[in-house]
mmCIF file of N, CA and C in Angstrom:
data_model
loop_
_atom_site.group_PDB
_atom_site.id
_atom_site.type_symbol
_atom_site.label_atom_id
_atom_site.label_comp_id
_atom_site.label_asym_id
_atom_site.label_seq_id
_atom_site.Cartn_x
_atom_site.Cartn_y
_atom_site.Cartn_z
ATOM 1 N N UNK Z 29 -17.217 -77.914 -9.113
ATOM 2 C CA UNK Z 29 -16.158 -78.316 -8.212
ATOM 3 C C UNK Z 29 -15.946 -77.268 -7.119
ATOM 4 N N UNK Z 30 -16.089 -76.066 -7.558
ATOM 5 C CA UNK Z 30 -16.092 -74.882 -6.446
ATOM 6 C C UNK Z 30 -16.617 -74.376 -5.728
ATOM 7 N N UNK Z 31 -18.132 -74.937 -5.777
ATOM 8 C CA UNK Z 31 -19.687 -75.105 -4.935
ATOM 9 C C UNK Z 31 -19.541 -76.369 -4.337
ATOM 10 N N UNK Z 32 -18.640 -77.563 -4.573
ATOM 11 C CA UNK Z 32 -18.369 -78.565 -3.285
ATOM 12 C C UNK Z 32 -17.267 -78.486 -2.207
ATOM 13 N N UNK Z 33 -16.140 -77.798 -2.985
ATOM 14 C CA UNK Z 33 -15.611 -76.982 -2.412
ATOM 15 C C UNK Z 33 -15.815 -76.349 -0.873
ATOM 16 N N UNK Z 34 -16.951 -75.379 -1.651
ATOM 17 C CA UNK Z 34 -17.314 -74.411 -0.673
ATOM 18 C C UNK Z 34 -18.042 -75.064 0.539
ATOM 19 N N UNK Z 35 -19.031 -75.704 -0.198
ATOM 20 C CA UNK Z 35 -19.984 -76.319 0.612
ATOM 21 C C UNK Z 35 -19.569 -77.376 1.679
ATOM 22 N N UNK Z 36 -18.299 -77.937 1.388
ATOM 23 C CA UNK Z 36 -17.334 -78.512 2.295
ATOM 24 C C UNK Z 36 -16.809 -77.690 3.066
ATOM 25 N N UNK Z 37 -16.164 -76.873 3.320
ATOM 26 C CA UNK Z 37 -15.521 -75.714 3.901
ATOM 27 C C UNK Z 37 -16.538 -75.345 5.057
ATOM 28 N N UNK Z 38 -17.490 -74.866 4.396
ATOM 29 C CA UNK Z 38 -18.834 -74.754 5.513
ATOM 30 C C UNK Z 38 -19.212 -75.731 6.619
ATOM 31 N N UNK Z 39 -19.169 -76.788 5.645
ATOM 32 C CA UNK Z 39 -19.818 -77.905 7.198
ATOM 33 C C UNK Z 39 -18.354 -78.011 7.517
ATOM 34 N N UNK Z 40 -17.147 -78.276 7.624
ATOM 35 C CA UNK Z 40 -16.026 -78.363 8.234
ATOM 36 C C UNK Z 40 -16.139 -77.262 9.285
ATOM 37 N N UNK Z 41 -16.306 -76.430 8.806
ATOM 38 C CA UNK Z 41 -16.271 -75.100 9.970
ATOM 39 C C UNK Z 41 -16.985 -75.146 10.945
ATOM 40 N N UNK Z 42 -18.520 -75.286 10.766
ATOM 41 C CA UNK Z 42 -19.846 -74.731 11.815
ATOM 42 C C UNK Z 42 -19.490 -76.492 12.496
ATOM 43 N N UNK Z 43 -19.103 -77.540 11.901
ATOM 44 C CA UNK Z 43 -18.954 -78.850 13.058
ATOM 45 C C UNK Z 43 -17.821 -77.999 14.006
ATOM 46 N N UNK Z 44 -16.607 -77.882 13.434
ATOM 47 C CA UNK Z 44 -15.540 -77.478 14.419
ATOM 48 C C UNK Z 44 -15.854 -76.787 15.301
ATOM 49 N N UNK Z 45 -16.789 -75.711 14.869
ATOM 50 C CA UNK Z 45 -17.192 -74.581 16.254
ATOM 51 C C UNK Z 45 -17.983 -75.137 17.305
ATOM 52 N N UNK Z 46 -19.014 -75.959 16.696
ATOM 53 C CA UNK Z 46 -19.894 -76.753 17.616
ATOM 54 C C UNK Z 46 -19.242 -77.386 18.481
ATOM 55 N N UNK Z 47 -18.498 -78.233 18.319
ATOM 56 C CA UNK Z 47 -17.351 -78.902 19.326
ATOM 57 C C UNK Z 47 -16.598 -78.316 19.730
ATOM 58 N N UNK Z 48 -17.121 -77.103 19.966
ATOM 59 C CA UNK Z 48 -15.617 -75.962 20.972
ATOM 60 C C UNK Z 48 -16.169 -75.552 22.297
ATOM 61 N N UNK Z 49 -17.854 -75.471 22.274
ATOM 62 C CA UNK Z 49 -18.867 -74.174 22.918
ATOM 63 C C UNK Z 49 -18.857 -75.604 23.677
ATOM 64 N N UNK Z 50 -18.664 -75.466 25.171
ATOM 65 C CA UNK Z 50 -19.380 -76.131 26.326
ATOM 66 C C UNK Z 50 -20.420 -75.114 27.403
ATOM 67 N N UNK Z 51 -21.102 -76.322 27.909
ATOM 68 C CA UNK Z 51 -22.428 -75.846 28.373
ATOM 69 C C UNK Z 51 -22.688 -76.376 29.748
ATOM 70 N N UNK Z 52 -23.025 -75.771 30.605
ATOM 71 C CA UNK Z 52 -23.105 -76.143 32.123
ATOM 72 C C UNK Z 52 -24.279 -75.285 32.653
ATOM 73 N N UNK Z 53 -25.559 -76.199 33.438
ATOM 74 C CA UNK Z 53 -26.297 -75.795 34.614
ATOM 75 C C UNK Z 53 -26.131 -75.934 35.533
ATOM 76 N N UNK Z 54 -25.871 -74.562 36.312
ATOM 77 C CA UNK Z 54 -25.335 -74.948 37.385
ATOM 78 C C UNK Z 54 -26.706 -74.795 38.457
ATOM 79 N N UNK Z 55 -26.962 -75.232 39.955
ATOM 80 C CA UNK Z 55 -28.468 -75.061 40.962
ATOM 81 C C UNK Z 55 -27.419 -74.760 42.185
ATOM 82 N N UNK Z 56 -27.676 -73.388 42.485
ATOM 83 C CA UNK Z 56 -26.930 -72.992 43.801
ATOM 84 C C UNK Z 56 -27.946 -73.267 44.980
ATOM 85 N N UNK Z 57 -27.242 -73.165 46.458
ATOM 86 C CA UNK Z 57 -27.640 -73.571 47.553
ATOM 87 C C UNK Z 57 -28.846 -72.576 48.075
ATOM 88 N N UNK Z 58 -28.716 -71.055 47.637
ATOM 89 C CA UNK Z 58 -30.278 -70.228 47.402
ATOM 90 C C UNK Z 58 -31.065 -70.290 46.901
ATOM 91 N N UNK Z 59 -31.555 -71.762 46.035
ATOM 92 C CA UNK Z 59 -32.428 -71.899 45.147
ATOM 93 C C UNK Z 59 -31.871 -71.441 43.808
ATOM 94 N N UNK Z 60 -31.305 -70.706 43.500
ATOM 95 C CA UNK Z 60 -31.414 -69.744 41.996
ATOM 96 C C UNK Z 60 -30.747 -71.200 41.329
ATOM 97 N N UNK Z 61 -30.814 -70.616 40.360
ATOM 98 C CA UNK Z 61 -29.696 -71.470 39.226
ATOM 99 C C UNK Z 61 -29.665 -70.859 37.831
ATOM 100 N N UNK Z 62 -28.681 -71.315 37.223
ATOM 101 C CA UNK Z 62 -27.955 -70.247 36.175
ATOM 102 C C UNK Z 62 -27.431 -71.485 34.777
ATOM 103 N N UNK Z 63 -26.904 -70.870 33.938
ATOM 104 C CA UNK Z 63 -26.824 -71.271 32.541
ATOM 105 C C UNK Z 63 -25.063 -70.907 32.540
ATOM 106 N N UNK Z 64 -24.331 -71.407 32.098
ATOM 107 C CA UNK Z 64 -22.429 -70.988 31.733
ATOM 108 C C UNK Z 64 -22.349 -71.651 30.937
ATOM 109 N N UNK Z 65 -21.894 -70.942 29.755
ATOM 110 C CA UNK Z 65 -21.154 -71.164 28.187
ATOM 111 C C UNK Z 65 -19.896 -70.645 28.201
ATOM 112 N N UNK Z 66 -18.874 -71.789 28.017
ATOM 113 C CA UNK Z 66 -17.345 -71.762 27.881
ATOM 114 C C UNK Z 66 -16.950 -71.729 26.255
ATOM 115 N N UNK Z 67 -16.196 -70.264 25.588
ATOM 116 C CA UNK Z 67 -15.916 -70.568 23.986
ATOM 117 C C UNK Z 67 -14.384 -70.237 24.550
ATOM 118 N N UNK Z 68 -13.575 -71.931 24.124
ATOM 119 C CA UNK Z 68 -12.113 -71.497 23.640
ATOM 120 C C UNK Z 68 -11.639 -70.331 23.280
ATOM 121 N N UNK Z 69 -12.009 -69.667 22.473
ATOM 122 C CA UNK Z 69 -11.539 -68.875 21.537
ATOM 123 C C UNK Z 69 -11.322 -67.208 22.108
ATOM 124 N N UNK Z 70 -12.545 -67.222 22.961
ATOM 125 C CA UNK Z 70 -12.711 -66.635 23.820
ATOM 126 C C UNK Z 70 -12.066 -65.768 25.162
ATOM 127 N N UNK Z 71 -11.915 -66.988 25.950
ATOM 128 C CA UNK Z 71 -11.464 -66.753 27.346
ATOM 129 C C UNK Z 71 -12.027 -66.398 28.548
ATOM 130 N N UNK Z 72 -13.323 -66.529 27.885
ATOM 131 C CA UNK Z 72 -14.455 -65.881 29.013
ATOM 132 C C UNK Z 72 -15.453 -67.038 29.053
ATOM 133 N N UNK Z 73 -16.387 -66.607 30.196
ATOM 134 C CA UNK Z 73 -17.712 -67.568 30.830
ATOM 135 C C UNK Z 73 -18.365 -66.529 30.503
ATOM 136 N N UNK Z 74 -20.079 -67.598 29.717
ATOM 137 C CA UNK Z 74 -21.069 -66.808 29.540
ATOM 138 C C UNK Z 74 -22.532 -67.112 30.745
ATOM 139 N N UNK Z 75 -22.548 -66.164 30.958
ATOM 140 C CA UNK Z 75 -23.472 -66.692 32.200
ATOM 141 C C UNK Z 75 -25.038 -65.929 32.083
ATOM 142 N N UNK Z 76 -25.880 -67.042 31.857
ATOM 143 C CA UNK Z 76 -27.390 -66.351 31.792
ATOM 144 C C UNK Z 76 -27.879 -66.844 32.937
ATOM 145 N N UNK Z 77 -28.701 -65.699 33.750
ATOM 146 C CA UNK Z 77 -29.456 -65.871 35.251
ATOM 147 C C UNK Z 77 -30.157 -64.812 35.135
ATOM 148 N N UNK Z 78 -31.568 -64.941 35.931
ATOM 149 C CA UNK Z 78 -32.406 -63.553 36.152
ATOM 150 C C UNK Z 78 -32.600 -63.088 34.845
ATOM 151 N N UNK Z 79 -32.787 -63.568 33.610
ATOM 152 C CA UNK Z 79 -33.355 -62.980 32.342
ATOM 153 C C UNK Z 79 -32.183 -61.896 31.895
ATOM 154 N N UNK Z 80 -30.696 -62.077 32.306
ATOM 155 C CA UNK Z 80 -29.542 -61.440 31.536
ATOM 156 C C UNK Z 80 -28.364 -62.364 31.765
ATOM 157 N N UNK Z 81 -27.635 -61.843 30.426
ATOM 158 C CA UNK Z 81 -26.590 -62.357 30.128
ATOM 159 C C UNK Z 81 -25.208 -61.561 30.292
ATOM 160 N N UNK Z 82 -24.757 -62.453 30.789
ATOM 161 C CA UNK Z 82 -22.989 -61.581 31.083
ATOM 162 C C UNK Z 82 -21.708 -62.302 30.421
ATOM 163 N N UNK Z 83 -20.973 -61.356 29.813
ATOM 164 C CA UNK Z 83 -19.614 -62.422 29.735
ATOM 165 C C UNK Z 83 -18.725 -61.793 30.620
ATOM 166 N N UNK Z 84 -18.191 -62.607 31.356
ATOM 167 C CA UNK Z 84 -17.327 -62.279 32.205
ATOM 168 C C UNK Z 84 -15.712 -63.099 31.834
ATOM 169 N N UNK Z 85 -14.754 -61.929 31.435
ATOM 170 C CA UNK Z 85 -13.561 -62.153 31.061
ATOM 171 C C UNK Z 85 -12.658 -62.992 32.361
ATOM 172 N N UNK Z 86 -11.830 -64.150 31.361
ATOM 173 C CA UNK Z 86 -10.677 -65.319 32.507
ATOM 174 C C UNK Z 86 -10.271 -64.029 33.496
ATOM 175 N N UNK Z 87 -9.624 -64.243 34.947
ATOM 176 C CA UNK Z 87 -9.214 -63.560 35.779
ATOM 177 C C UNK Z 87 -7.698 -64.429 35.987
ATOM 178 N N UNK Z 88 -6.934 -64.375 36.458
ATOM 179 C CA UNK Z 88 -5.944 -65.157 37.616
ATOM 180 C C UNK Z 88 -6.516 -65.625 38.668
ATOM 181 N N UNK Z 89 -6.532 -66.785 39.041
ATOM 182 C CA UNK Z 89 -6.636 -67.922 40.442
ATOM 183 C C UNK Z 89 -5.385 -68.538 40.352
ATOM 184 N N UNK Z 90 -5.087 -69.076 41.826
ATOM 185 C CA UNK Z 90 -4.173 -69.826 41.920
ATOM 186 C C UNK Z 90 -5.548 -71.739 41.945
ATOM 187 N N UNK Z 91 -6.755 -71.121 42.730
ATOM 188 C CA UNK Z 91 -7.105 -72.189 43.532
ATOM 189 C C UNK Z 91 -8.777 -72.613 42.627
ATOM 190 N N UNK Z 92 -9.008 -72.067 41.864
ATOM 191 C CA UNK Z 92 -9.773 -72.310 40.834
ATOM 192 C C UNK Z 92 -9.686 -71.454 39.494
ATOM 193 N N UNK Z 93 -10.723 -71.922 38.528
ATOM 194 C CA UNK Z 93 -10.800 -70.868 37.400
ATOM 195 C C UNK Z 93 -11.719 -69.968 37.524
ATOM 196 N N UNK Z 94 -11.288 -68.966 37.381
ATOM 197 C CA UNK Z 94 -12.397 -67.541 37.702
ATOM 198 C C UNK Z 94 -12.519 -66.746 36.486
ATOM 199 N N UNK Z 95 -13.339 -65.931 36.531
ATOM 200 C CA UNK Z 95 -13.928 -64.762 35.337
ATOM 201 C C UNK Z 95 -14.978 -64.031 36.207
ATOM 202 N N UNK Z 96 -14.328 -62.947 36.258
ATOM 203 C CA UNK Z 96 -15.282 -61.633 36.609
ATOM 204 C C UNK Z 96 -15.321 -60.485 35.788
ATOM 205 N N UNK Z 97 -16.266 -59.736 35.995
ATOM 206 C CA UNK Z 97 -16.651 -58.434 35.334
ATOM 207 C C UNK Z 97 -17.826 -57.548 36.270
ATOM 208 N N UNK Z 98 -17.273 -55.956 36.499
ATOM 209 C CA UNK Z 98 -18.754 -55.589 36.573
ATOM 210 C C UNK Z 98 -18.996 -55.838 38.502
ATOM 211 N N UNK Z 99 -18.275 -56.532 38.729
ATOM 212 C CA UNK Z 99 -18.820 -57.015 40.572
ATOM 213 C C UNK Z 99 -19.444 -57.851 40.730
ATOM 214 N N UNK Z 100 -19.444 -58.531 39.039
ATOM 215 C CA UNK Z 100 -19.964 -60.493 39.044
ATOM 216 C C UNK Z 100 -18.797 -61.172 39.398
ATOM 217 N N UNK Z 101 -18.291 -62.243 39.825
ATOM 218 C CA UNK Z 101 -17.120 -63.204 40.153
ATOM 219 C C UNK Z 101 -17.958 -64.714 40.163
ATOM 220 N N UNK Z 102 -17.454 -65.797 38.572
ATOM 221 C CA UNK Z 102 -17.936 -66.577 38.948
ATOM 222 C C UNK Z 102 -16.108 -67.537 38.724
ATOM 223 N N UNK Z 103 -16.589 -68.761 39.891
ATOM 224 C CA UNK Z 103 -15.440 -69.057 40.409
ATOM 225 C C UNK Z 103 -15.566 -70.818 40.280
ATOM 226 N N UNK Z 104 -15.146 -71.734 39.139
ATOM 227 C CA UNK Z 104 -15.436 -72.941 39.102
ATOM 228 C C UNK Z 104 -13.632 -73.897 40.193
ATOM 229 N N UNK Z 105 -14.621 -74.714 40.780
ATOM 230 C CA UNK Z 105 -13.280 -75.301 41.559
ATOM 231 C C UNK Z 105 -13.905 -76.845 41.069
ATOM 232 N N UNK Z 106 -13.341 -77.661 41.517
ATOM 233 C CA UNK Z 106 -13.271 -79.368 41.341
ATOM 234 C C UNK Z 106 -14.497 -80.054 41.628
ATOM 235 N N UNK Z 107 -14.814 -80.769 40.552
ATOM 236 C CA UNK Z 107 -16.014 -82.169 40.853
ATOM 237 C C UNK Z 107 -17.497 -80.870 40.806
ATOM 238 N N UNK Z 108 -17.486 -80.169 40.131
ATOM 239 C CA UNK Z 108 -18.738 -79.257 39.497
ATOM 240 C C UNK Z 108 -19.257 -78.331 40.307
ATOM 241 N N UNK Z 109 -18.533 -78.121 41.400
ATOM 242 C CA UNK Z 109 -18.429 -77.263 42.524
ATOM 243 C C UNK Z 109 -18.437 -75.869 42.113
ATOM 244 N N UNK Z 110 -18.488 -74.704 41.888
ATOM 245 C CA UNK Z 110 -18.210 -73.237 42.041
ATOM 246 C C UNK Z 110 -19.292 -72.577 42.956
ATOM 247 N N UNK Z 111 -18.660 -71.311 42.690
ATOM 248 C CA UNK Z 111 -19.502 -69.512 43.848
ATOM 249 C C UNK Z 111 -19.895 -69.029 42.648
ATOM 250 N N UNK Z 112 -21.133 -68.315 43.068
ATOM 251 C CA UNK Z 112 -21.044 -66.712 41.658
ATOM 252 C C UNK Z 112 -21.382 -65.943 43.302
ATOM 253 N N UNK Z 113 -20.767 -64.707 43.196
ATOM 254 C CA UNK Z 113 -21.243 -63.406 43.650
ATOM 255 C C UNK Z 113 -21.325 -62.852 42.926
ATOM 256 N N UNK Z 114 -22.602 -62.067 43.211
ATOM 257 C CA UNK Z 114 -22.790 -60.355 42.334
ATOM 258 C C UNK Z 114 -22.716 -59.694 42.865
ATOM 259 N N UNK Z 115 -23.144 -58.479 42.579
ATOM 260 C CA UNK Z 115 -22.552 -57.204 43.405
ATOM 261 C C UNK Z 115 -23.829 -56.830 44.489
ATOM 262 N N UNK Z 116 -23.230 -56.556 45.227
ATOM 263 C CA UNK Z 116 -24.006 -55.961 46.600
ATOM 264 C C UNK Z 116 -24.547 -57.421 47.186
ATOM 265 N N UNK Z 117 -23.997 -58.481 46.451
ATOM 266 C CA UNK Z 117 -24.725 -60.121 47.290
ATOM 267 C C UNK Z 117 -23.735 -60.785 47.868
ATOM 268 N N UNK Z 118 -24.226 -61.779 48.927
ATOM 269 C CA UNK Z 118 -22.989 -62.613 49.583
ATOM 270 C C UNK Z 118 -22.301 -63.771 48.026
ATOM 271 N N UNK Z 119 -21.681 -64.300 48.004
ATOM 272 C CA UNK Z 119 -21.491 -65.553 47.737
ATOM 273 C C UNK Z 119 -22.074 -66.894 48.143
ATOM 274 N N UNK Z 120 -22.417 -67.118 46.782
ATOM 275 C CA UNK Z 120 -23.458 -68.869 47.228
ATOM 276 C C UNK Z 120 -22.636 -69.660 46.107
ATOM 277 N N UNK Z 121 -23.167 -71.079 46.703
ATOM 278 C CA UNK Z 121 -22.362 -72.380 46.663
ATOM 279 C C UNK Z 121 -23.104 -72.949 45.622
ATOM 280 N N UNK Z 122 -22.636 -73.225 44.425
ATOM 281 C CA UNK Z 122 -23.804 -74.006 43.178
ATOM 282 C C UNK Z 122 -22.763 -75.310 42.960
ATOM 283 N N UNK Z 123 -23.802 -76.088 42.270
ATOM 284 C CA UNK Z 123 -23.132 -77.565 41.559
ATOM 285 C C UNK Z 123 -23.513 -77.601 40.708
ATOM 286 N N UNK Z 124 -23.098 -78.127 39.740
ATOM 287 C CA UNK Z 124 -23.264 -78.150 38.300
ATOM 288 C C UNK Z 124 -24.118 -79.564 38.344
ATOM 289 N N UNK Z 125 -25.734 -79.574 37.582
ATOM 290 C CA UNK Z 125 -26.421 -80.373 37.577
ATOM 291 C C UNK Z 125 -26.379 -81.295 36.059
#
């Protein structure tokens, strides 16, 4: 009874988490394009581009949701629209594909 138990407990859990993690490709207007993983739990965007990964912690916006770190700023606004700048780069325009 305490090995179904358990074994219940387990798949209850790893489903719940699965249905938390969202996933977005985004293709900016320079060609590049990038990978963003959103965890609730969290508060941060995970962003893989160029063969590294960043988490970049929620910020304050009034006019979208942002998370920067580091002199990364990625910046999601309405209908799959956002910017990423990095550091020492302009800002480019991606859509979420």
């Amino acid at each position: 009874m305490k090995r179904m138990l358990l074994a219940f407990s387990v798949l209850v859990a790893s489903a719940v988490s699965a249905q938390a993690q969202t996933f977005y490709h985004y293709e900016c207007k320079d060609g590049g394009t990038f990978e963003v993983g959103f965890y609730p739990e969290t508060k941060a965007a995970f962003l893989q581009f160029d063969g590294k990964s960043l988490d970049l912690p929620k910020r304050f916006s009034l006019t979208s949701q942002r998370f920067s770190k580091n002199g990364t700023t990625f910046a999601m606004k309405k209908n799959g629209a956002a910017t990423i700048k990095r550091a020492g780069k302009t800002s480019v325009e991606c859509q979420v594909k």
